[in-house]
mmCIF file of C-alpha atoms and ligand atoms in Angstrom:
data_model
loop_
_atom_site.group_PDB
_atom_site.id
_atom_site.type_symbol
_atom_site.label_atom_id
_atom_site.label_comp_id
_atom_site.label_asym_id
_atom_site.label_seq_id
_atom_site.Cartn_x
_atom_site.Cartn_y
_atom_site.Cartn_z
ATOM 1 C CA MET A 1 -12.105 -6.662 -8.712
ATOM 2 C CA ARG A 2 -9.637 -3.776 -8.441
ATOM 3 C CA LEU A 3 -8.727 -2.591 -4.983
ATOM 4 C CA VAL A 4 -6.389 -0.297 -3.113
ATOM 5 C CA LEU A 5 -5.308 -1.036 0.465
ATOM 6 C CA LEU A 6 -4.445 2.004 2.558
ATOM 7 C CA GLY A 7 -2.808 2.107 5.960
ATOM 8 C CA PRO A 8 0.317 3.199 7.816
ATOM 9 C CA PRO A 9 3.456 1.032 7.837
ATOM 10 C CA GLY A 10 2.899 -1.971 10.096
ATOM 11 C CA ALA A 11 -0.906 -1.961 9.749
ATOM 12 C CA GLY A 12 -0.855 -5.369 8.076
ATOM 13 C CA LYS A 13 -1.477 -4.314 4.450
ATOM 14 C CA GLY A 14 0.949 -6.858 3.022
ATOM 15 C CA THR A 15 -0.501 -9.735 5.056
ATOM 16 C CA GLN A 16 -4.105 -8.856 4.206
ATOM 17 C CA ALA A 17 -3.320 -8.230 0.527
ATOM 18 C CA ALA A 18 -1.687 -11.669 0.252
ATOM 19 C CA LEU A 19 -4.683 -13.377 1.902
ATOM 20 C CA LEU A 20 -7.187 -11.526 -0.261
ATOM 21 C CA SER A 21 -5.189 -12.244 -3.398
ATOM 22 C CA ASP A 22 -5.439 -15.981 -2.582
ATOM 23 C CA ARG A 23 -9.147 -15.841 -1.764
ATOM 24 C CA CYS A 24 -10.162 -13.776 -4.801
ATOM 25 C CA LYS A 25 -7.554 -15.060 -7.303
ATOM 26 C CA ILE A 26 -6.412 -11.591 -8.201
ATOM 27 C CA ALA A 27 -2.877 -10.215 -8.476
ATOM 28 C CA HIS A 28 -1.166 -8.747 -5.410
ATOM 29 C CA LEU A 29 0.825 -5.670 -6.453
ATOM 30 C CA SER A 30 3.126 -4.566 -3.646
ATOM 31 C CA THR A 31 5.280 -1.612 -4.713
ATOM 32 C CA GLY A 32 7.491 -2.162 -1.634
ATOM 33 C CA ASP A 33 8.153 -5.765 -2.756
ATOM 34 C CA MET A 34 8.831 -4.598 -6.321
ATOM 35 C CA LEU A 35 11.351 -2.017 -5.086
ATOM 36 C CA ARG A 36 13.041 -4.558 -2.784
ATOM 37 C CA ALA A 37 13.344 -6.976 -5.718
ATOM 38 C CA ALA A 38 14.763 -4.201 -7.954
ATOM 39 C CA ARG A 39 17.206 -3.362 -5.203
ATOM 40 C CA ALA A 40 18.328 -6.977 -4.781
ATOM 41 C CA ALA A 41 18.791 -7.233 -8.562
ATOM 42 C CA LYS A 42 20.763 -3.937 -8.524
ATOM 43 C CA THR A 43 18.718 -2.420 -11.342
ATOM 44 C CA PRO A 44 19.058 1.368 -11.885
ATOM 45 C CA VAL A 45 15.678 1.959 -10.198
ATOM 46 C CA GLY A 46 16.614 -0.362 -7.316
ATOM 47 C CA LEU A 47 19.929 1.369 -6.722
ATOM 48 C CA ARG A 48 18.266 4.789 -6.839
ATOM 49 C CA ALA A 49 15.520 3.685 -4.418
ATOM 50 C CA ALA A 50 17.792 2.015 -1.845
ATOM 51 C CA GLU A 51 18.909 5.119 0.021
ATOM 52 C CA ILE A 52 15.430 6.660 -0.063
ATOM 53 C CA MET A 53 13.872 3.500 1.381
ATOM 54 C CA ASP A 54 16.472 3.286 4.142
ATOM 55 C CA ARG A 55 15.572 6.821 5.216
ATOM 56 C CA GLY A 56 11.878 5.964 5.171
ATOM 57 C CA ASP A 57 11.175 8.584 2.506
ATOM 58 C CA LEU A 58 9.167 8.112 -0.681
ATOM 59 C CA VAL A 59 10.594 7.175 -4.064
ATOM 60 C CA PRO A 60 9.666 9.918 -6.616
ATOM 61 C CA ASP A 61 6.142 9.793 -8.006
ATOM 62 C CA ASP A 62 7.228 9.527 -11.664
ATOM 63 C CA VAL A 63 9.276 6.400 -10.916
ATOM 64 C CA MET A 64 6.420 4.725 -9.050
ATOM 65 C CA ILE A 65 3.788 5.676 -11.635
ATOM 66 C CA ALA A 66 5.933 4.192 -14.437
ATOM 67 C CA ILE A 67 6.329 0.933 -12.472
ATOM 68 C CA ILE A 68 2.582 0.587 -11.827
ATOM 69 C CA SER A 69 1.634 1.627 -15.338
ATOM 70 C CA ASP A 70 3.664 -1.299 -16.744
ATOM 71 C CA ARG A 71 2.599 -3.733 -14.053
ATOM 72 C CA ILE A 72 -1.187 -3.386 -14.462
ATOM 73 C CA ASP A 73 -0.850 -4.387 -18.122
ATOM 74 C CA GLU A 74 0.643 -7.777 -17.217
ATOM 75 C CA PRO A 75 -1.675 -10.721 -18.008
ATOM 76 C CA ASP A 76 -2.133 -11.713 -14.345
ATOM 77 C CA CYS A 77 -3.880 -8.384 -13.726
ATOM 78 C CA ALA A 78 -6.645 -9.079 -16.264
ATOM 79 C CA ASN A 79 -8.867 -10.565 -13.518
ATOM 80 C CA GLY A 80 -8.196 -7.682 -11.148
ATOM 81 C CA PHE A 81 -5.589 -6.619 -8.631
ATOM 82 C CA ILE A 82 -4.935 -5.397 -5.116
ATOM 83 C CA LEU A 83 -2.627 -2.417 -4.846
ATOM 84 C CA ASP A 84 -0.587 -2.636 -1.644
ATOM 85 C CA GLY A 85 1.551 0.463 -1.039
ATOM 86 C CA PHE A 86 0.378 2.448 -4.068
ATOM 87 C CA PRO A 87 -0.828 5.175 -4.324
ATOM 88 C CA ARG A 88 0.995 6.893 -1.461
ATOM 89 C CA THR A 89 0.564 10.532 -2.556
ATOM 90 C CA ILE A 90 -2.195 12.596 -4.176
ATOM 91 C CA PRO A 91 -0.229 12.887 -7.484
ATOM 92 C CA GLN A 92 0.084 9.066 -7.533
ATOM 93 C CA ALA A 93 -3.680 8.720 -6.920
ATOM 94 C CA GLU A 94 -4.439 11.185 -9.717
ATOM 95 C CA ALA A 95 -2.084 9.346 -12.070
ATOM 96 C CA LEU A 96 -3.768 6.044 -11.169
ATOM 97 C CA GLU A 97 -7.166 7.511 -12.055
ATOM 98 C CA ARG A 98 -5.823 8.500 -15.466
ATOM 99 C CA LEU A 99 -4.154 5.115 -16.015
ATOM 100 C CA LEU A 100 -7.389 3.284 -15.212
ATOM 101 C CA ALA A 101 -9.563 5.678 -17.232
ATOM 102 C CA ASP A 102 -7.284 5.139 -20.258
ATOM 103 C CA ARG A 103 -8.045 1.414 -19.956
ATOM 104 C CA ASN A 104 -11.765 1.961 -19.365
ATOM 105 C CA ILE A 105 -11.593 0.450 -15.903
ATOM 106 C CA GLY A 106 -11.981 1.820 -12.382
ATOM 107 C CA LEU A 107 -11.452 0.991 -8.713
ATOM 108 C CA ASP A 108 -14.123 -1.069 -6.968
ATOM 109 C CA ALA A 109 -13.016 -0.043 -3.498
ATOM 110 C CA VAL A 110 -10.283 1.471 -1.369
ATOM 111 C CA VAL A 111 -9.978 -0.274 1.983
ATOM 112 C CA ARG A 112 -8.364 1.554 4.856
ATOM 113 C CA ILE A 113 -6.863 -0.606 7.594
ATOM 114 C CA ALA A 114 -7.278 1.677 10.607
ATOM 115 C CA VAL A 115 -4.859 1.261 13.515
ATOM 116 C CA ASP A 116 -3.854 3.045 16.685
ATOM 117 C CA GLU A 117 -0.522 4.636 15.787
ATOM 118 C CA ALA A 118 0.935 4.434 19.322
ATOM 119 C CA ILE A 119 0.334 0.667 19.409
ATOM 120 C CA LEU A 120 1.643 0.392 15.880
ATOM 121 C CA LEU A 121 4.946 2.078 16.737
ATOM 122 C CA ASP A 122 5.351 -0.335 19.637
ATOM 123 C CA ARG A 123 4.668 -3.308 17.306
ATOM 124 C CA ILE A 124 7.197 -2.218 14.686
ATOM 125 C CA VAL A 125 9.886 -1.365 17.238
ATOM 126 C CA LYS A 126 9.494 -4.845 18.762
ATOM 127 C CA ARG A 127 9.726 -6.409 15.307
ATOM 128 C CA ALA A 128 12.928 -4.436 14.585
ATOM 129 C CA GLU A 129 14.445 -5.346 17.968
ATOM 130 C CA SER A 130 13.715 -9.027 17.531
ATOM 131 C CA GLY A 131 15.843 -8.972 14.370
ATOM 132 C CA GLU A 132 12.863 -10.059 12.234
ATOM 133 C CA GLY A 133 12.237 -6.616 10.817
ATOM 134 C CA ARG A 134 13.332 -5.448 7.407
ATOM 135 C CA ALA A 135 16.251 -3.006 7.039
ATOM 136 C CA ASP A 136 13.779 -0.144 6.728
ATOM 137 C CA ASP A 137 12.215 -1.099 10.082
ATOM 138 C CA LYS A 138 15.139 0.380 12.039
ATOM 139 C CA ALA A 139 13.717 2.415 14.902
ATOM 140 C CA GLU A 140 15.038 5.783 13.661
ATOM 141 C CA THR A 141 13.413 5.199 10.251
ATOM 142 C CA LEU A 142 10.057 4.375 11.782
ATOM 143 C CA LYS A 143 9.144 7.786 13.043
ATOM 144 C CA ASN A 144 9.932 9.193 9.625
ATOM 145 C CA ARG A 145 7.822 6.543 7.859
ATOM 146 C CA LEU A 146 4.872 7.357 10.124
ATOM 147 C CA ASP A 147 5.388 11.116 9.582
ATOM 148 C CA VAL A 148 5.542 10.579 5.816
ATOM 149 C CA PHE A 149 2.323 8.555 6.017
ATOM 150 C CA ARG A 150 0.539 11.275 8.005
ATOM 151 C CA LYS A 151 1.670 14.079 5.732
ATOM 152 C CA GLN A 152 1.621 12.504 2.274
ATOM 153 C CA THR A 153 -0.597 9.405 2.343
ATOM 154 C CA ALA A 154 -3.337 10.192 4.899
ATOM 155 C CA PRO A 155 -4.808 12.880 2.553
ATOM 156 C CA LEU A 156 -5.813 9.983 0.263
ATOM 157 C CA ILE A 157 -8.525 9.043 2.786
ATOM 158 C CA GLU A 158 -10.347 12.286 1.959
ATOM 159 C CA PHE A 159 -9.511 11.946 -1.767
ATOM 160 C CA TYR A 160 -11.162 8.520 -2.002
ATOM 161 C CA SER A 161 -13.996 9.325 0.446
ATOM 162 C CA SER A 162 -15.070 12.122 -1.888
ATOM 163 C CA ARG A 163 -15.208 9.565 -4.717
ATOM 164 C CA GLY A 164 -17.490 7.245 -2.720
ATOM 165 C CA VAL A 165 -15.184 4.194 -2.823
ATOM 166 C CA MET A 166 -13.725 4.389 0.692
ATOM 167 C CA ARG A 167 -14.237 1.493 3.145
ATOM 168 C CA GLU A 168 -12.708 1.060 6.594
ATOM 169 C CA VAL A 169 -11.790 -1.994 8.663
ATOM 170 C CA ASP A 170 -10.484 -2.125 12.221
ATOM 171 C CA GLY A 171 -6.848 -3.223 11.964
ATOM 172 C CA MET A 172 -6.461 -3.755 15.707
ATOM 173 C CA GLN A 173 -7.894 -7.290 15.540
ATOM 174 C CA SER A 174 -6.324 -10.669 14.808
ATOM 175 C CA ILE A 175 -5.202 -11.389 11.239
ATOM 176 C CA GLU A 176 -8.250 -13.672 10.753
ATOM 177 C CA GLU A 177 -10.650 -11.085 12.147
ATOM 178 C CA VAL A 178 -9.248 -8.337 9.915
ATOM 179 C CA ALA A 179 -9.572 -10.691 6.914
ATOM 180 C CA ALA A 180 -13.223 -11.363 7.813
ATOM 181 C CA SER A 181 -13.876 -7.626 8.197
ATOM 182 C CA MET A 182 -12.335 -7.048 4.766
ATOM 183 C CA ASP A 183 -14.654 -9.614 3.200
ATOM 184 C CA LYS A 184 -17.626 -7.912 4.814
ATOM 185 C CA ALA A 185 -16.514 -4.437 3.685
ATOM 186 C CA LEU A 186 -15.986 -5.687 0.128
ATOM 187 C CA ARG A 187 -19.334 -7.432 -0.100
ATOM 188 C CA VAL A 188 -20.879 -4.071 0.667
ATOM 189 C CA ALA A 189 -18.565 -2.426 -1.857
ATOM 190 C CA THR A 190 -19.339 -4.715 -4.763
ATOM 191 C CA THR A 191 -23.105 -5.195 -4.383
HETATM 192 P P1 AMP B 1 6.299 -0.819 1.871
HETATM 193 O O1 AMP B 1 6.838 -2.208 1.841
HETATM 194 O O2 AMP B 1 5.028 -0.633 1.094
HETATM 195 O O3 AMP B 1 6.183 -0.258 3.267
HETATM 196 O O4 AMP B 1 7.376 0.099 1.109
HETATM 197 C C1 AMP B 1 8.711 0.193 1.546
HETATM 198 C C2 AMP B 1 9.349 1.490 1.033
HETATM 199 O O5 AMP B 1 9.342 1.506 -0.395
HETATM 200 C C3 AMP B 1 8.633 2.770 1.434
HETATM 201 O O6 AMP B 1 8.997 3.218 2.727
HETATM 202 C C4 AMP B 1 9.071 3.732 0.337
HETATM 203 O O7 AMP B 1 10.403 4.171 0.550
HETATM 204 C C5 AMP B 1 9.080 2.821 -0.881
HETATM 205 N N1 AMP B 1 7.775 2.810 -1.566
HETATM 206 C C6 AMP B 1 6.908 1.766 -1.689
HETATM 207 N N2 AMP B 1 5.824 2.111 -2.378
HETATM 208 C C7 AMP B 1 5.970 3.423 -2.700
HETATM 209 C C8 AMP B 1 5.176 4.377 -3.384
HETATM 210 N N3 AMP B 1 3.968 4.058 -3.893
HETATM 211 N N4 AMP B 1 5.675 5.637 -3.521
HETATM 212 C C9 AMP B 1 6.879 5.980 -3.042
HETATM 213 N N5 AMP B 1 7.671 5.143 -2.363
HETATM 214 C C10 AMP B 1 7.236 3.866 -2.184
#
């Protein structure tokens, strides 16, 4: 099974991707985690991405496409994978289509975790204030991350709807309820 999870920052993509990866025994590919690891290791990509991430902007498409292109060829992806945080722009989605077509594979589903953005902002601000948030959760970065999502990532909903792979779950439920809704959406998607 090959999936994409879509949703604004704070919607719970990372949490749901980790749960689904456990349940389905497929790889969890979080581009945010990969960039944070590259940053901690001070690799050239990590150092280049650091400032961009702190502003809440997007790392250039060519960098992200190269990372994903290498990653999906790793052996743990043979069974399938969940993309968490990629694609985030139309050019990334188009590149992903080409990457998959070159390997004679495709996406089974794109699941959108739909949330109320006002409630979301409140959630992330609280997380940042409590000191539990990541560095890129600073309040002034949040508005930018949400703006970037609206402008650059939200158009992917239409992109994938037109390809007939789009599913939606209500992200304003408990973690367990969202997980159950994902299972239901995916049963529909794969039968
Ligand atoms: P995330 O943990 O998915 O919210 O990602 C954290 C940050 O990493 C984002 O705010 C971006 O700066 C960067 N990032 C992660 N994935 C991508 C991507 N696919 N394209 C561009 N930037 C990304």
